[in-house]
Amino acid sequence: MMAAIAPFSPSLAPNKSEDDEVLILGDPKFALNGELLLLFLVLLFATLFIVLIVFLYGRNHRNQ
């Protein structure tokens, strides 16, 4: 009979010493910085979208 083959090689086996916890970063303002970055990106996208709409409307309006 053949020996049972392990589904993962030993090099791919999970490390028992690793914890499944979220690492706490040293930056106390990490969440605030993330919220500010999200706000900036949303405002940037909205601004670009409005500029695109105004540009297309102006171009279409001049052609008529």
PDB file of C-alpha atoms in Angstrom, residues 10-52:
ATOM      1  CA  PRO A  10       5.837  21.012   5.216  1.00  0.00           C
ATOM      2  CA  SER A  11       7.138  24.271   3.789  1.00  0.00           C
ATOM      3  CA  LEU A  12       3.549  25.414   3.138  1.00  0.00           C
ATOM      4  CA  ALA A  13       2.138  24.294   6.474  1.00  0.00           C
ATOM      5  CA  PRO A  14       0.803  27.134   8.640  1.00  0.00           C
ATOM      6  CA  ASN A  15       3.079  28.342  11.374  1.00  0.00           C
ATOM      7  CA  LYS A  16       1.649  27.462  14.774  1.00  0.00           C
ATOM      8  CA  SER A  17       3.218  30.536  16.382  1.00  0.00           C
ATOM      9  CA  GLU A  18       1.292  32.959  14.143  1.00  0.00           C
ATOM     10  CA  ASP A  19      -1.739  34.566  15.748  1.00  0.00           C
ATOM     11  CA  ASP A  20      -4.861  35.370  13.758  1.00  0.00           C
ATOM     12  CA  GLU A  21      -5.101  38.863  15.221  1.00  0.00           C
ATOM     13  CA  VAL A  22      -5.164  42.259  13.619  1.00  0.00           C
ATOM     14  CA  LEU A  23      -1.876  43.968  14.177  1.00  0.00           C
ATOM     15  CA  ILE A  24      -2.164  47.229  16.082  1.00  0.00           C
ATOM     16  CA  LEU A  25      -0.173  49.912  14.338  1.00  0.00           C
ATOM     17  CA  GLY A  26       1.848  52.441  16.259  1.00  0.00           C
ATOM     18  CA  ASP A  27       0.103  55.387  14.586  1.00  0.00           C
ATOM     19  CA  PRO A  28      -2.714  56.601  16.878  1.00  0.00           C
ATOM     20  CA  LYS A  29      -4.262  58.662  14.052  1.00  0.00           C
ATOM     21  CA  PHE A  30      -4.346  55.793  11.543  1.00  0.00           C
ATOM     22  CA  ALA A  31      -8.168  55.736  11.324  1.00  0.00           C
ATOM     23  CA  LEU A  32      -8.399  59.513  11.009  1.00  0.00           C
ATOM     24  CA  ASN A  33      -5.817  59.527   8.224  1.00  0.00           C
ATOM     25  CA  GLY A  34      -7.756  56.804   6.407  1.00  0.00           C
ATOM     26  CA  GLU A  35     -11.010  58.745   6.671  1.00  0.00           C
ATOM     27  CA  LEU A  36      -9.346  61.912   5.387  1.00  0.00           C
ATOM     28  CA  LEU A  37      -7.811  60.022   2.475  1.00  0.00           C
ATOM     29  CA  LEU A  38     -11.199  58.499   1.606  1.00  0.00           C
ATOM     30  CA  LEU A  39     -12.841  61.939   1.753  1.00  0.00           C
ATOM     31  CA  PHE A  40     -10.115  63.379  -0.478  1.00  0.00           C
ATOM     32  CA  LEU A  41     -10.507  60.594  -3.050  1.00  0.00           C
ATOM     33  CA  VAL A  42     -14.307  60.915  -3.117  1.00  0.00           C
ATOM     34  CA  LEU A  43     -14.085  64.695  -3.567  1.00  0.00           C
ATOM     35  CA  LEU A  44     -11.442  64.291  -6.274  1.00  0.00           C
ATOM     36  CA  PHE A  45     -13.616  61.799  -8.165  1.00  0.00           C
ATOM     37  CA  ALA A  46     -16.687  64.040  -7.826  1.00  0.00           C
ATOM     38  CA  THR A  47     -14.717  67.059  -9.068  1.00  0.00           C
ATOM     39  CA  LEU A  48     -13.379  65.193 -12.082  1.00  0.00           C
ATOM     40  CA  PHE A  49     -16.862  63.868 -12.854  1.00  0.00           C
ATOM     41  CA  ILE A  50     -18.379  67.367 -12.696  1.00  0.00           C
ATOM     42  CA  VAL A  51     -15.596  68.802 -14.878  1.00  0.00           C
ATOM     43  CA  LEU A  52     -16.186  66.047 -17.430  1.00  0.00           C
TER      44      LEU A  52
END
